[in-house]
Amino acid sequence: MNHTSAVKNTFSLRTILIVPYVALVLVLASAIGWLSYRAGDSAVLTVSDHLLLETAERIGQAIDRHLVGSGATLEAAFPNGMLAQADIDKDLVNLRSRFWIATSLHIDPNNYVYYGNTAGQAIGLYRHSLEEGELRIKTKPEENRTRYRFKGIDGPLQFHSKEEKLFDPRSRPWYTAGANAKNDTWTSVYIDFGTQDLVATRARKVSAANGQLAGVVATDMSLRSLNDFVRNLKMSQHGLAFIIEPNGDLIAASSGPNVQHSKDGSNVRINAKDSGNPFLNAIYGKLLELDIAKEGKGDAKTFSFEDAADERIHVAYQKVKDNTGLEWITVVAVPSKDFMGDVLTNIKRTALISALAALLAILIGLKILTWVASDLQRLSYAAVQVGNGAIDAPLEIIRNDEIGVLANSFRTMQLRLQTDRLTGLKNRDAFERGLNAKIGQFHASDKKQAFGVMFIDLNGFKAINDQYGHDAGDFALVEVARRLSNSVRAGDVVARYAGDEFVIMLDDVAQREDFVPIRQHIEAALAQPLKLANLTETPEVQLGGAIGISHFPDDGNDAVGLLKVADRDMYVQKFAAKTL
């Protein structure tokens, strides 16, 4: 009799059905967690790259401001095409007036302008302050320069001293550089003997009536304020920003000085490879590998690499180059750990919670994971939009968990990219984007509605900083921002452009004459006395400001053109007021 053996199944049907299904859900949950991590990582890196680019471009804008100021100083001292007289003594009054105006444009850093001619005569005007200047003159080649102190543009000259060493302008490097260049030119960066700060000199030759060389006019640009700007940038814990020349010599760095003492007691410039900062050395070495020095001027770019410790480093750089021979490179670098930090922890925690939820309640867990993935996808898409230039890309994620924290952090970063941190107004970039958008609406709409731009430069703001400190200056800027905001209509936009400069986009300004009451209203608001906070013994101060205007579409077809017209008009108004 044959008996068939029955194999007993030790696993219940419930186990056979549930275990593979639960395992499949866990795998799916793990996969979603991994995808969530990747999406969050991509989103944060996109935002980080954009922040690095913004910082590099901010440094480039600070450099441009120095360069523009130096060019404007030379232009005011000796307007392009103006011929020089053979004898400085015969044109002394005019030279003194022009040099005073020239050093008033950007007294920091262009407070010194000077001129030497082929006869060996020389004149220079050094501004100690807004009110006081020093005139340095020699009318005979064989005599030493005499220094005179005076106050105001036409103040009487008071003898101060006579230099002991003979100063011959024709033997100076700036004279040789300017005489041999067709246009403006820069000397090499050098260490100033008196201040021990880095300085560059911008020079231009001046022609005589016969078309031959009459002399060279020049102005010194101190790089101290540029170094302070870089050092005070709000970087991450391990972040670094610096400016270098193509040969590696430091112009400015957030990590340390740009000048050091040599063994013989003199000061020498620091090269990036000799900075003693391993992080800076690694970045500079990578820049040399990429041969960035051979690139032309352009927008800021990014790249990343792994250092000797296998740490991922994200870098943004921009080549700054003008037509006068200046060539610098701005660099901003942050290690990946500074960007990711808590974000990585939050994303991993979210994936873990999703997996546990799948074990406890499979259907609910899957729904939650789908919800999480959807929100992360929106976050990633919004980050990509920001990376493509749409800073105000909407992100409609309202949650109270880690994804919500990440979304709120993202929105906060978006807001910071558009907001001036001190005054709460829109910043320069947000204003220019809004201005270009306004122009685009004008061209796209059948109803053509003209509008205007107003450029405001505060008067006497530097004096507040110098006399009462930067806290008082910050309070003054906040108060001015409040007054300007209260002085405009609902459709107008007020922004802080730079330093003590503000701009306003005035909606629906049909014709140029409509600016008059608006200008008067804002001037009246600025003219109100200002009581500085926390200074009970301080009298009220007056600010006021020079106001320039431009009208669209009459004065330009883009944001840059409109702002340039308003800026130029503001300086015209400012010089007119000073002349009066």
Short mmCIF file of C-alpha atoms in Angstrom, two decimals, residues 145-472:
data_model
loop_
_atom_site.label_atom_id
_atom_site.label_comp_id
_atom_site.label_asym_id
_atom_site.label_seq_id
_atom_site.Cartn_x
_atom_site.Cartn_y
_atom_site.Cartn_z
CA ARG A 145 56.66 120.75 -2.86
CA THR A 146 54.89 123.10 -0.47
CA ARG A 147 51.85 121.95 1.49
CA TYR A 148 48.95 124.24 2.31
CA ARG A 149 45.87 123.49 4.43
CA PHE A 150 42.48 125.05 3.70
CA LYS A 151 38.77 124.60 4.35
CA GLY A 152 36.06 124.69 1.70
CA ILE A 153 36.51 124.88 -2.03
CA ASP A 154 37.67 128.52 -1.98
CA GLY A 155 39.06 128.72 1.56
CA PRO A 156 42.29 130.70 2.10
CA LEU A 157 45.52 128.72 1.89
CA GLN A 158 47.53 128.38 5.09
CA PHE A 159 51.15 127.25 4.91
CA HIS A 160 51.63 123.86 6.54
CA SER A 161 55.06 122.52 5.59
CA LYS A 162 57.67 122.14 2.89
CA GLU A 163 58.80 118.66 1.89
CA GLU A 164 62.43 117.75 2.53
CA LYS A 165 62.83 115.43 -0.44
CA LEU A 166 62.62 116.59 -4.03
CA PHE A 167 59.49 115.29 -5.75
CA ASP A 168 59.79 114.99 -9.53
CA PRO A 169 56.50 113.68 -11.01
CA ARG A 170 58.22 112.63 -14.22
CA SER A 171 60.17 109.94 -12.39
CA ARG A 172 57.14 108.35 -10.73
CA PRO A 173 55.68 105.00 -11.97
CA TRP A 174 52.19 106.49 -12.33
CA TYR A 175 53.54 109.23 -14.61
CA THR A 176 55.37 106.74 -16.82
CA ALA A 177 52.32 104.44 -17.00
CA GLY A 178 49.91 107.28 -17.85
CA ALA A 179 52.22 108.89 -20.41
CA ASN A 180 52.64 105.61 -22.31
CA ALA A 181 48.95 104.60 -22.34
CA LYS A 182 46.31 105.74 -24.82
CA ASN A 183 43.56 105.81 -22.20
CA ASP A 184 43.21 105.40 -18.43
CA THR A 185 45.57 102.81 -16.96
CA TRP A 186 46.25 101.25 -13.56
CA THR A 187 49.60 100.86 -11.89
CA SER A 188 50.45 97.66 -10.10
CA VAL A 189 48.94 97.27 -6.63
CA TYR A 190 51.43 98.41 -4.01
CA ILE A 191 51.69 98.96 -0.25
CA ASP A 192 51.25 102.60 0.76
CA PHE A 193 54.22 103.77 2.82
CA GLY A 194 52.10 105.83 5.22
CA THR A 195 49.00 103.70 5.84
CA GLN A 196 50.53 100.25 5.05
CA ASP A 197 47.32 99.50 3.12
CA LEU A 198 47.15 98.19 -0.43
CA VAL A 199 46.72 100.93 -3.02
CA ALA A 200 46.32 101.08 -6.79
CA THR A 201 46.79 104.26 -8.85
CA ARG A 202 44.71 105.16 -11.89
CA ALA A 203 46.43 107.53 -14.34
CA ARG A 204 45.64 109.28 -17.62
CA LYS A 205 47.75 111.44 -19.88
CA VAL A 206 46.73 115.04 -20.58
CA SER A 207 47.49 116.72 -23.90
CA ALA A 208 48.68 120.22 -24.65
CA ALA A 209 47.24 122.54 -27.32
CA ASN A 210 49.72 121.18 -29.87
CA GLY A 211 48.52 117.64 -29.27
CA GLN A 212 51.71 116.60 -27.51
CA LEU A 213 51.92 115.23 -23.97
CA ALA A 214 51.36 117.97 -21.38
CA GLY A 215 51.37 115.80 -18.28
CA VAL A 216 49.62 113.01 -16.38
CA VAL A 217 46.70 113.20 -13.93
CA ALA A 218 46.23 110.40 -11.38
CA THR A 219 44.23 109.32 -8.34
CA ASP A 220 44.98 106.75 -5.65
CA MET A 221 42.41 104.05 -4.84
CA SER A 222 42.87 102.64 -1.36
CA LEU A 223 41.81 98.99 -1.14
CA ARG A 224 41.22 99.12 2.60
CA SER A 225 37.44 99.58 2.35
CA LEU A 226 37.28 96.75 -0.19
CA ASN A 227 39.18 94.49 2.20
CA ASP A 228 36.82 95.51 5.04
CA PHE A 229 33.82 94.74 2.81
CA VAL A 230 35.05 91.21 2.09
CA ARG A 231 36.01 90.60 5.71
CA ASN A 232 32.55 91.64 6.94
CA LEU A 233 30.60 89.43 4.54
CA LYS A 234 28.15 87.12 6.29
CA MET A 235 29.68 83.75 5.47
CA SER A 236 28.90 80.29 6.84
CA GLN A 237 30.94 78.74 9.65
CA HIS A 238 33.71 77.49 7.34
CA GLY A 239 32.99 79.76 4.33
CA LEU A 240 35.68 81.88 2.70
CA ALA A 241 35.68 84.85 0.33
CA PHE A 242 38.71 86.50 -1.27
CA ILE A 243 39.92 88.59 -4.20
CA ILE A 244 43.18 87.80 -5.99
CA GLU A 245 45.19 88.94 -8.97
CA PRO A 246 45.92 86.35 -11.70
CA ASN A 247 49.37 85.74 -10.18
CA GLY A 248 47.77 84.80 -6.84
CA ASP A 249 48.55 87.99 -4.88
CA LEU A 250 45.74 88.69 -2.42
CA ILE A 251 43.72 91.88 -2.74
CA ALA A 252 41.32 91.06 0.11
CA ALA A 253 40.31 88.01 2.13
CA SER A 254 37.69 87.24 4.76
CA SER A 255 40.11 84.88 6.53
CA GLY A 256 43.04 87.16 7.27
CA PRO A 257 45.32 90.04 6.20
CA ASN A 258 46.59 90.78 2.70
CA VAL A 259 49.93 92.16 3.94
CA GLN A 260 52.51 90.59 6.26
CA HIS A 261 55.83 91.51 7.87
CA SER A 262 58.96 90.13 6.25
CA LYS A 263 62.13 89.14 8.09
CA ASP A 264 63.78 92.49 7.33
CA GLY A 265 60.92 94.34 9.04
CA SER A 266 59.23 95.59 5.89
CA ASN A 267 55.69 94.78 4.81
CA VAL A 268 55.12 92.55 1.78
CA ARG A 269 52.03 91.33 -0.03
CA ILE A 270 50.68 87.82 0.64
CA ASN A 271 50.26 85.33 -2.17
CA ALA A 272 47.41 82.82 -1.97
CA LYS A 273 49.80 79.87 -1.97
CA ASP A 274 51.68 81.39 1.00
CA SER A 275 48.62 82.44 3.00
CA GLY A 276 49.00 79.68 5.59
CA ASN A 277 45.28 78.87 5.26
CA PRO A 278 44.85 75.24 4.04
CA PHE A 279 41.30 75.93 2.82
CA LEU A 280 42.42 78.94 0.77
CA ASN A 281 45.45 77.03 -0.56
CA ALA A 282 43.25 74.14 -1.74
CA ILE A 283 40.86 76.49 -3.55
CA TYR A 284 43.68 78.45 -5.19
CA GLY A 285 45.30 75.20 -6.31
CA LYS A 286 42.05 74.17 -7.99
CA LEU A 287 41.77 77.59 -9.67
CA LEU A 288 45.26 77.06 -11.10
CA GLU A 289 44.24 73.62 -12.41
CA LEU A 290 41.20 75.09 -14.14
CA ASP A 291 43.38 77.90 -15.59
CA ILE A 292 40.74 80.49 -14.68
CA ALA A 293 43.24 83.33 -15.13
CA LYS A 294 42.96 82.90 -18.93
CA GLU A 295 39.19 83.35 -18.95
CA GLY A 296 37.64 86.63 -20.06
CA LYS A 297 35.32 88.87 -18.09
CA GLY A 298 31.86 87.40 -17.58
CA ASP A 299 29.13 86.38 -15.19
CA ALA A 300 29.95 84.50 -12.02
CA LYS A 301 30.43 80.74 -12.42
CA THR A 302 30.43 77.78 -10.05
CA PHE A 303 32.26 74.49 -9.69
CA SER A 304 32.86 71.95 -6.94
CA PHE A 305 35.70 69.63 -6.00
CA GLU A 306 36.86 67.35 -3.21
CA ASP A 307 39.81 68.45 -1.11
CA ALA A 308 42.53 66.27 0.41
CA ALA A 309 40.17 65.28 3.26
CA ASP A 310 37.50 64.19 0.74
CA GLU A 311 35.35 67.16 1.77
CA ARG A 312 33.14 68.49 -1.01
CA ILE A 313 33.81 72.18 -1.63
CA HIS A 314 31.46 74.44 -3.59
CA VAL A 315 33.06 77.47 -5.25
CA ALA A 316 31.75 80.50 -7.13
CA TYR A 317 34.09 82.90 -8.92
CA GLN A 318 33.93 85.90 -11.22
CA LYS A 319 36.55 87.52 -13.41
CA VAL A 320 36.61 91.31 -12.97
CA LYS A 321 38.33 93.06 -15.85
CA ASP A 322 38.11 96.55 -17.31
CA ASN A 323 39.61 98.35 -20.30
CA THR A 324 42.29 100.06 -18.21
CA GLY A 325 44.37 96.99 -17.48
CA LEU A 326 42.87 95.92 -14.15
CA GLU A 327 42.25 92.18 -13.83
CA TRP A 328 41.09 90.53 -10.59
CA ILE A 329 39.25 87.35 -9.61
CA THR A 330 36.60 87.21 -6.88
CA VAL A 331 36.10 83.84 -5.17
CA VAL A 332 33.52 82.54 -2.67
CA ALA A 333 33.79 78.99 -1.30
CA VAL A 334 31.78 76.97 1.22
CA PRO A 335 32.19 73.28 2.20
CA SER A 336 29.17 71.06 1.58
CA LYS A 337 28.73 70.34 5.28
CA ASP A 338 27.90 74.01 5.92
CA PHE A 339 24.99 73.85 3.49
CA MET A 340 23.58 70.44 4.29
CA GLY A 341 24.00 70.20 8.08
CA ASP A 342 20.58 69.90 9.70
CA VAL A 343 18.90 69.47 6.31
CA LEU A 344 20.50 66.03 5.90
CA THR A 345 19.40 65.04 9.40
CA ASN A 346 15.85 66.19 8.76
CA ILE A 347 15.60 64.33 5.46
CA LYS A 348 16.95 61.10 6.97
CA ARG A 349 14.54 61.43 9.89
CA THR A 350 11.67 61.89 7.46
CA ALA A 351 12.64 58.72 5.58
CA LEU A 352 12.85 56.77 8.85
CA ILE A 353 9.47 58.01 10.03
CA SER A 354 8.01 57.04 6.64
CA ALA A 355 9.39 53.51 6.97
CA LEU A 356 8.02 53.11 10.52
CA ALA A 357 4.67 54.45 9.40
CA ALA A 358 4.63 51.86 6.62
CA LEU A 359 5.12 49.09 9.20
CA LEU A 360 2.38 50.38 11.49
CA ALA A 361 -0.16 51.32 8.87
CA ILE A 362 0.75 50.36 5.33
CA LEU A 363 -1.98 52.19 3.48
CA ILE A 364 -1.68 55.37 5.55
CA GLY A 365 2.10 55.18 5.28
CA LEU A 366 2.00 54.96 1.52
CA LYS A 367 -0.31 57.96 1.37
CA ILE A 368 1.96 59.98 3.64
CA LEU A 369 5.02 59.04 1.62
CA THR A 370 3.28 60.10 -1.57
CA TRP A 371 2.42 63.41 0.09
CA VAL A 372 5.99 63.88 1.24
CA ALA A 373 7.36 63.06 -2.21
CA SER A 374 4.94 65.51 -3.81
CA ASP A 375 6.00 68.34 -1.51
CA LEU A 376 9.67 67.58 -2.00
CA GLN A 377 9.12 67.59 -5.74
CA ARG A 378 7.54 71.05 -5.48
CA LEU A 379 10.42 72.18 -3.31
CA SER A 380 12.93 70.84 -5.82
CA TYR A 381 11.07 72.49 -8.70
CA ALA A 382 10.96 75.81 -6.84
CA ALA A 383 14.70 75.51 -6.13
CA VAL A 384 15.37 74.90 -9.85
CA GLN A 385 13.26 77.98 -10.65
CA VAL A 386 15.39 80.01 -8.25
CA GLY A 387 18.52 78.61 -9.86
CA ASN A 388 17.20 79.79 -13.23
CA GLY A 389 16.75 83.34 -11.92
CA ALA A 390 13.10 83.30 -10.75
CA ILE A 391 13.91 84.28 -7.15
CA ASP A 392 10.26 84.89 -6.26
CA ALA A 393 9.07 81.48 -7.51
CA PRO A 394 6.03 80.57 -5.32
CA LEU A 395 6.28 77.61 -2.93
CA GLU A 396 2.88 76.63 -1.50
CA ILE A 397 3.92 74.11 1.15
CA ILE A 398 2.35 74.58 4.58
CA ARG A 399 3.47 71.88 7.01
CA ASN A 400 4.57 71.61 10.62
CA ASP A 401 7.13 68.84 10.18
CA GLU A 402 10.72 68.75 8.87
CA ILE A 403 9.59 69.31 5.29
CA GLY A 404 7.77 72.39 6.50
CA VAL A 405 10.96 73.56 8.23
CA LEU A 406 12.86 73.07 4.98
CA ALA A 407 10.12 74.90 3.03
CA ASN A 408 10.13 77.78 5.53
CA SER A 409 13.91 77.94 5.33
CA PHE A 410 13.63 78.03 1.55
CA ARG A 411 11.07 80.86 1.68
CA THR A 412 13.27 82.70 4.16
CA MET A 413 16.24 82.38 1.76
CA GLN A 414 14.03 83.66 -1.07
CA LEU A 415 13.03 86.65 1.05
CA ARG A 416 16.63 87.37 2.05
CA LEU A 417 17.68 87.34 -1.59
CA GLN A 418 15.19 90.14 -2.24
CA THR A 419 15.39 92.13 1.01
CA ASP A 420 17.90 94.59 2.42
CA ARG A 421 18.66 93.16 5.85
CA LEU A 422 19.01 96.51 7.64
CA THR A 423 16.03 98.51 6.36
CA GLY A 424 13.64 95.74 5.32
CA LEU A 425 13.26 97.36 1.90
CA LYS A 426 13.80 95.52 -1.36
CA ASN A 427 17.47 95.20 -2.26
CA ARG A 428 19.22 96.27 -5.44
CA ASP A 429 18.80 92.97 -7.29
CA ALA A 430 15.09 92.64 -6.44
CA PHE A 431 14.47 96.25 -7.48
CA GLU A 432 16.22 95.82 -10.84
CA ARG A 433 14.31 92.60 -11.49
CA GLY A 434 11.04 94.35 -10.62
CA LEU A 435 11.97 97.28 -12.84
CA ASN A 436 12.66 95.00 -15.81
CA ALA A 437 9.38 93.16 -15.12
CA LYS A 438 7.57 96.52 -15.12
CA ILE A 439 9.13 97.33 -18.49
CA GLY A 440 8.08 93.92 -19.79
CA GLN A 441 4.48 94.56 -18.67
CA PHE A 442 4.54 97.88 -20.46
CA HIS A 443 5.52 96.26 -23.76
CA ALA A 444 3.10 93.33 -23.32
CA SER A 445 0.06 95.45 -22.41
CA ASP A 446 -2.18 97.32 -24.81
CA LYS A 447 -2.55 100.04 -22.20
CA LYS A 448 0.80 101.80 -22.16
CA GLN A 449 1.30 103.28 -18.70
CA ALA A 450 4.45 105.35 -18.23
CA PHE A 451 6.31 105.38 -14.93
CA GLY A 452 9.40 106.89 -13.33
CA VAL A 453 12.51 106.05 -11.34
CA MET A 454 13.87 108.24 -8.58
CA PHE A 455 17.51 107.93 -7.33
CA ILE A 456 18.25 109.38 -3.86
CA ASP A 457 21.71 109.91 -2.36
CA LEU A 458 21.66 111.08 1.28
CA ASN A 459 23.62 114.18 2.26
CA GLY A 460 25.79 114.17 5.34
CA PHE A 461 25.37 110.48 6.11
CA LYS A 462 29.13 109.83 6.39
CA ALA A 463 29.35 112.62 8.97
CA ILE A 464 26.79 110.78 11.16
CA ASN A 465 28.84 107.58 10.96
CA ASP A 466 32.09 109.42 11.71
CA GLN A 467 30.69 111.48 14.61
CA TYR A 468 28.20 109.17 16.28
CA GLY A 469 29.16 105.68 15.11
CA HIS A 470 27.78 103.07 12.76
CA ASP A 471 24.87 102.19 15.06
CA ALA A 472 23.60 105.75 14.71
#
